[in-house]
Coordinates of C-alpha atoms and ligand atoms in Angstrom, one line a residue:
M1 CA 119.0 131.3 94.5
Q2 CA 116.1 129.7 92.7
A3 CA 113.7 127.8 95.0
H4 CA 114.0 124.1 94.6
K5 CA 110.7 122.5 93.6
L6 CA 110.4 118.9 94.7
R7 CA 109.8 116.4 91.9
V8 CA 106.9 114.0 92.5
D9 CA 109.3 111.1 93.1
E10 CA 111.2 113.2 95.8
Q11 CA 108.1 113.9 97.8
H12 CA 107.1 112.3 101.0
P13 CA 104.9 109.2 100.3
I14 CA 102.0 110.8 102.2
I15 CA 101.4 113.1 99.3
H16 CA 101.1 110.2 96.9
D17 CA 98.9 108.2 99.3
F18 CA 96.6 111.1 99.9
I19 CA 96.1 111.8 96.2
A20 CA 95.6 108.1 95.4
F21 CA 93.8 106.8 98.5
G22 CA 92.9 109.6 100.8
H23 CA 94.9 108.1 103.7
H24 CA 98.4 107.1 104.8
H25 CA 99.7 104.6 107.4
F26 CA 102.9 104.9 109.3
D27 CA 105.1 101.8 108.8
G28 CA 106.5 100.6 112.1
D29 CA 103.9 102.4 114.2
L30 CA 104.7 104.8 117.0
D31 CA 106.4 103.8 120.2
A32 CA 104.2 101.1 121.8
A33 CA 105.8 101.4 125.2
S34 CA 104.9 105.1 125.4
A35 CA 101.4 104.3 124.2
G36 CA 101.1 101.6 126.9
R37 CA 102.3 104.0 129.6
L38 CA 99.8 106.6 128.7
L39 CA 97.1 104.0 128.6
D40 CA 97.9 102.8 132.1
K41 CA 97.7 106.4 133.4
I42 CA 94.3 106.9 131.8
R43 CA 93.0 103.6 133.1
H44 CA 94.2 104.6 136.6
L45 CA 92.1 107.8 136.3
R46 CA 88.9 106.4 134.8
T47 CA 87.1 103.1 135.1
F48 CA 85.0 102.6 132.0
G49 CA 81.8 101.2 133.5
E50 CA 78.1 101.8 133.6
D51 CA 78.6 104.6 136.2
L52 CA 79.7 106.9 133.3
F53 CA 76.1 107.3 132.3
L54 CA 73.3 109.5 133.5
S55 CA 70.1 107.7 134.5
E56 CA 67.3 107.9 132.0
A57 CA 65.4 110.2 134.4
E58 CA 68.4 112.5 134.8
F59 CA 68.9 112.6 131.0
D60 CA 65.2 113.3 130.4
A61 CA 65.1 116.1 133.0
N62 CA 67.4 118.2 130.7
P63 CA 68.5 116.7 127.4
Q64 CA 71.7 118.4 126.2
Y65 CA 73.1 117.3 122.9
I66 CA 75.4 120.3 122.3
G67 CA 78.7 121.0 124.1
V68 CA 79.1 117.5 125.4
N69 CA 82.6 116.8 123.8
P70 CA 85.9 117.7 125.4
Q71 CA 86.7 121.4 125.2
P72 CA 89.5 123.6 126.5
G73 CA 89.6 123.2 130.3
R74 CA 87.7 119.9 130.1
N75 CA 89.9 117.6 128.1
L76 CA 91.5 114.6 129.8
L77 CA 94.6 114.9 127.5
E78 CA 95.5 118.4 128.9
Q79 CA 97.2 116.7 131.8
F80 CA 99.2 114.4 129.6
E81 CA 101.1 116.9 127.4
A82 CA 104.5 115.4 128.2
D83 CA 103.2 111.8 127.6
L84 CA 102.0 112.8 124.1
A85 CA 105.5 113.6 122.9
F86 CA 105.7 110.0 121.4
V87 CA 103.1 111.2 118.9
E88 CA 103.7 114.9 118.5
Q89 CA 107.5 114.6 118.3
D90 CA 107.8 111.3 116.4
P91 CA 110.1 112.1 113.5
A92 CA 107.8 110.2 111.0
I93 CA 104.8 112.2 112.1
V94 CA 106.6 115.5 112.0
S95 CA 108.1 114.8 108.6
A96 CA 104.8 113.7 107.1
M97 CA 102.8 116.6 108.6
T98 CA 105.4 119.1 107.5
S99 CA 105.2 117.8 103.9
L100 CA 101.5 117.8 103.9
L101 CA 100.7 120.9 105.9
G102 CA 103.8 123.0 105.7
E103 CA 106.1 124.5 108.3
G104 CA 104.4 125.6 111.5
Y105 CA 101.4 123.3 111.1
E106 CA 99.0 123.5 114.0
I107 CA 97.2 121.1 116.3
L108 CA 93.6 122.1 115.8
L109 CA 92.3 119.5 118.3
K110 CA 93.4 116.5 120.3
K111 CA 91.3 114.3 122.4
L112 CA 90.9 110.8 123.7
I113 CA 88.2 108.7 122.0
C114 CA 86.6 105.8 123.8
G115 CA 84.8 103.1 121.8
V116 CA 82.3 102.1 124.5
P117 CA 81.8 98.4 124.9
A118 CA 78.3 97.0 124.4
G119 CA 78.3 95.5 127.9
I120 CA 78.3 98.9 129.7
V121 CA 75.7 100.8 127.7
P122 CA 72.4 100.9 129.7
A123 CA 69.5 99.0 128.1
W124 CA 67.3 102.1 128.0
L125 CA 70.0 103.9 126.0
K126 CA 70.6 101.1 123.6
A127 CA 66.9 101.0 122.8
R128 CA 66.8 104.8 122.2
I129 CA 69.9 105.0 120.0
A130 CA 69.4 101.9 117.9
G131 CA 69.8 102.6 114.2
N132 CA 71.0 106.2 114.7
P133 CA 73.8 107.2 112.3
V134 CA 75.9 109.0 114.9
N135 CA 76.2 107.5 118.3
N136 CA 78.4 109.9 120.1
L137 CA 77.2 109.3 123.6
G138 CA 78.3 112.6 125.2
A139 CA 74.7 113.7 125.8
Y140 CA 74.2 110.6 128.1
I141 CA 77.5 110.8 130.0
K142 CA 77.7 112.5 133.4
P143 CA 79.1 116.0 132.9
Q144 CA 82.3 115.3 134.9
F145 CA 83.3 112.5 132.5
R146 CA 82.8 114.6 129.3
D147 CA 86.6 115.2 129.0
I148 CA 86.7 112.2 126.6
T149 CA 84.5 111.5 123.5
Y150 CA 82.5 108.3 123.8
F151 CA 81.3 106.5 120.7
Y152 CA 79.0 103.6 120.3
G153 CA 79.6 103.5 116.5
I154 CA 79.3 106.2 113.9
D155 CA 78.3 105.8 110.3
F156 CA 80.6 106.7 107.4
H157 CA 81.3 110.4 107.6
Q158 CA 83.9 113.0 106.6
D159 CA 85.7 114.9 109.4
L160 CA 84.7 118.0 107.5
I161 CA 81.3 117.3 109.1
D162 CA 82.3 119.4 112.2
Y163 CA 83.7 122.3 110.2
K164 CA 81.0 124.0 108.2
D165 CA 82.5 126.6 105.8
R166 CA 86.0 125.6 106.5
E167 CA 88.3 124.4 103.7
A168 CA 89.7 120.8 103.9
D169 CA 93.0 122.2 105.1
F170 CA 93.3 119.8 108.0
V171 CA 93.8 116.1 108.4
T172 CA 93.0 113.5 111.1
L173 CA 95.6 111.3 112.9
Y174 CA 94.3 108.3 114.8
V175 CA 96.6 106.4 117.2
Y176 CA 95.6 103.2 118.9
L177 CA 96.8 102.9 122.5
H178 CA 96.4 99.1 122.6
D179 CA 96.1 96.4 120.1
V180 CA 92.9 96.7 118.1
G181 CA 91.4 93.6 116.4
P182 CA 88.1 93.0 114.6
H183 CA 86.0 93.0 117.8
D184 CA 87.5 96.3 119.2
A185 CA 85.5 98.6 116.9
P186 CA 88.3 99.2 114.5
L187 CA 87.9 102.1 112.1
F188 CA 86.5 101.3 108.7
L189 CA 87.8 103.6 106.0
L190 CA 86.6 104.0 102.4
E191 CA 89.6 104.4 100.2
E192 CA 89.4 107.0 97.4
S193 CA 86.2 108.5 98.8
H194 CA 88.0 111.8 99.3
K195 CA 88.1 112.2 95.5
L196 CA 84.5 113.5 95.4
G197 CA 85.3 116.4 97.8
G198 CA 82.8 117.5 100.5
T199 CA 79.4 115.9 100.5
L200 CA 76.4 116.1 102.8
F201 CA 76.0 113.5 105.6
P202 CA 74.4 110.9 105.6
H203 CA 76.2 109.8 102.5
D204 CA 74.8 107.9 99.5
L205 CA 76.5 104.5 99.7
T206 CA 75.5 101.2 98.1
R207 CA 77.5 98.0 99.0
D208 CA 79.5 96.9 96.0
G209 CA 81.9 93.9 96.2
D210 CA 84.9 94.7 98.3
G211 CA 83.6 98.2 99.1
W212 CA 80.9 100.7 98.3
E213 CA 79.6 102.7 95.3
Y214 CA 79.6 106.3 96.6
S215 CA 77.6 109.1 94.9
D216 CA 78.0 112.7 95.6
G217 CA 74.5 113.8 94.7
R218 CA 75.9 116.1 92.0
G219 CA 76.4 113.4 89.4
G220 CA 79.8 112.2 90.6
R221 CA 80.4 108.6 91.6
V222 CA 83.3 106.5 92.7
H223 CA 84.0 102.9 93.8
T224 CA 85.5 103.0 97.3
P225 CA 87.3 99.8 98.6
Q226 CA 86.7 99.3 102.3
R227 CA 89.7 99.0 104.6
Q228 CA 89.5 98.0 108.3
L229 CA 92.2 99.7 110.3
M230 CA 93.5 97.1 112.8
G231 CA 96.9 97.1 114.4
K232 CA 99.1 97.0 117.5
A233 CA 99.5 99.6 120.3
G234 CA 101.0 102.6 118.6
F235 CA 99.3 102.0 115.2
A236 CA 98.9 105.3 113.5
A237 CA 96.9 106.3 110.4
V238 CA 96.1 109.7 108.9
W239 CA 93.3 110.7 106.5
H240 CA 92.0 113.6 104.5
A241 CA 89.0 115.6 105.8
C242 CA 86.9 114.3 102.9
T243 CA 87.7 110.6 103.4
L244 CA 84.7 108.6 104.6
H245 CA 85.3 106.5 107.7
G246 CA 83.2 105.1 110.6
T247 CA 82.9 102.4 113.3
Q248 CA 80.5 99.8 114.4
P249 CA 79.5 99.5 118.1
D250 CA 82.3 97.9 120.2
A251 CA 81.4 94.3 120.6
A252 CA 84.4 93.4 122.9
D253 CA 84.3 93.4 126.6
N254 CA 86.8 96.2 126.8
E255 CA 86.7 99.8 125.7
R256 CA 88.8 100.9 122.7
L257 CA 91.0 103.9 123.6
S258 CA 92.5 106.0 120.9
L259 CA 94.0 109.4 120.3
R260 CA 92.4 111.6 117.8
Y261 CA 94.3 114.6 116.5
L262 CA 93.4 117.2 113.9
F263 CA 96.4 118.8 112.3
A264 CA 95.9 122.0 110.2
R265 CA 97.9 124.1 107.8
K266 CA 98.8 127.5 109.2
P267 CA 96.8 130.2 107.3
G268 CA 98.6 131.5 104.2
V269 CA 101.1 128.6 104.0
S270 CA 101.1 126.5 100.8
A271 CA 101.9 122.9 101.2
G272 CA 101.3 119.3 99.9
I273 CA 97.7 119.5 100.9
D274 CA 97.1 122.0 98.1
Q275 CA 98.5 119.5 95.6
V276 CA 96.1 116.9 97.0
N277 CA 93.1 119.2 97.0
A278 CA 93.7 120.3 93.5
T279 CA 93.0 116.7 92.4
L280 CA 89.6 116.5 94.1
Q281 CA 86.5 116.5 91.9
G282 CA 84.2 118.3 94.4
P283 CA 84.1 121.2 96.8
L284 CA 86.7 121.7 99.4
S285 CA 84.2 123.2 101.9
L286 CA 80.5 123.0 102.5
S287 CA 78.0 125.5 103.9
A288 CA 75.9 122.6 105.3
T289 CA 77.7 119.4 106.3
R290 CA 74.8 117.3 107.8
Q291 CA 71.1 116.8 107.7
D292 CA 70.6 114.2 110.4
L293 CA 70.0 116.4 113.4
D294 CA 67.1 118.6 114.5
A295 CA 67.5 122.1 115.9
S296 CA 68.4 120.8 119.4
G297 CA 71.1 118.5 118.0
A298 CA 69.0 115.3 118.5
A299 CA 69.0 112.6 115.8
R300 CA 66.0 113.1 113.5
L301 CA 66.6 110.1 111.2
K302 CA 67.5 106.4 111.5
A303 CA 70.0 105.2 108.9
N304 CA 73.3 103.4 109.1
C305 CA 75.5 101.8 106.5
V306 CA 78.6 100.8 108.5
N307 CA 76.5 98.5 110.7
K308 CA 75.4 96.5 107.7
V309 CA 78.8 95.4 106.7
Ligands
LIG29 O1 86.5 106.1 117.3 C1 85.4 106.0 116.8 O2 84.6 105.0 117.2 C2 84.9 106.9 115.7 C3 85.6 108.1 115.7 C4 85.5 108.9 114.4 O3 85.2 108.4 113.4 C5 85.8 110.3 114.4 O4 86.2 110.8 115.5 O5 85.8 110.9 113.4

């Protein structure tokens, strides 16, 4: 029997949205009650206060910038496998991921992200990190709490940034565990920015009307409308590994808690992502993804676009 090839109009809308915009939102969100139950369990385990942080003297005694994110054996979500079914087995997620990444797609990574509220970041730390492009606070968090990734804002970046030499064969799914409004460090996403393929961080962006003029340093240029991802508990959005996104520091009193998944195509499988990637004007992988860090992993430059919005 001849294999049936899907016509464009028969395809899952995620393929169209990825080609046109570089991201896709799930109408109707995921189950808010399940998101709320997971959130309660997390809040029962962890208070998000100043005691998360090392003192300045403790930090200076042995600054460690590498290996401070969740990893196998130190990942808060490992104890919540059953509670994550509302994401991983949600029919809309499964069908979208299967279209995009093919049968047998894999979870490359899953972790909890905390947008740390300004009120709990120690003054000494705020002074040190002001103006840095990437404020992943893991280096300053006590080792026993590094089972979550803590952000105090991050400039526009591609998720390819963490995967030198890997093809953009994976996508990011973000799920808000509670309502996220303008003061809860919502994600900012630059629509159509994926079209230029992989580019070096920090990125060349100039504010332009409702978005940014984005240049790839190779002569390519695109206007990227800026979207703020706000929504209710269970809000879910997925984006391409070359789509620029970032956050401002959390100005609210409360932390923002979100799930971050990376889903990847199984090696050798061809799927919708190949169709998407065939439309990109730039490389699908990079041998160097960033130039903002020194050899120890510390920030070596001050620059930030998303905070200027
Ligand atoms: O949640 C945040 O504040 C930023 C997270 C982000 O952009 C990422 O994990 O790639």
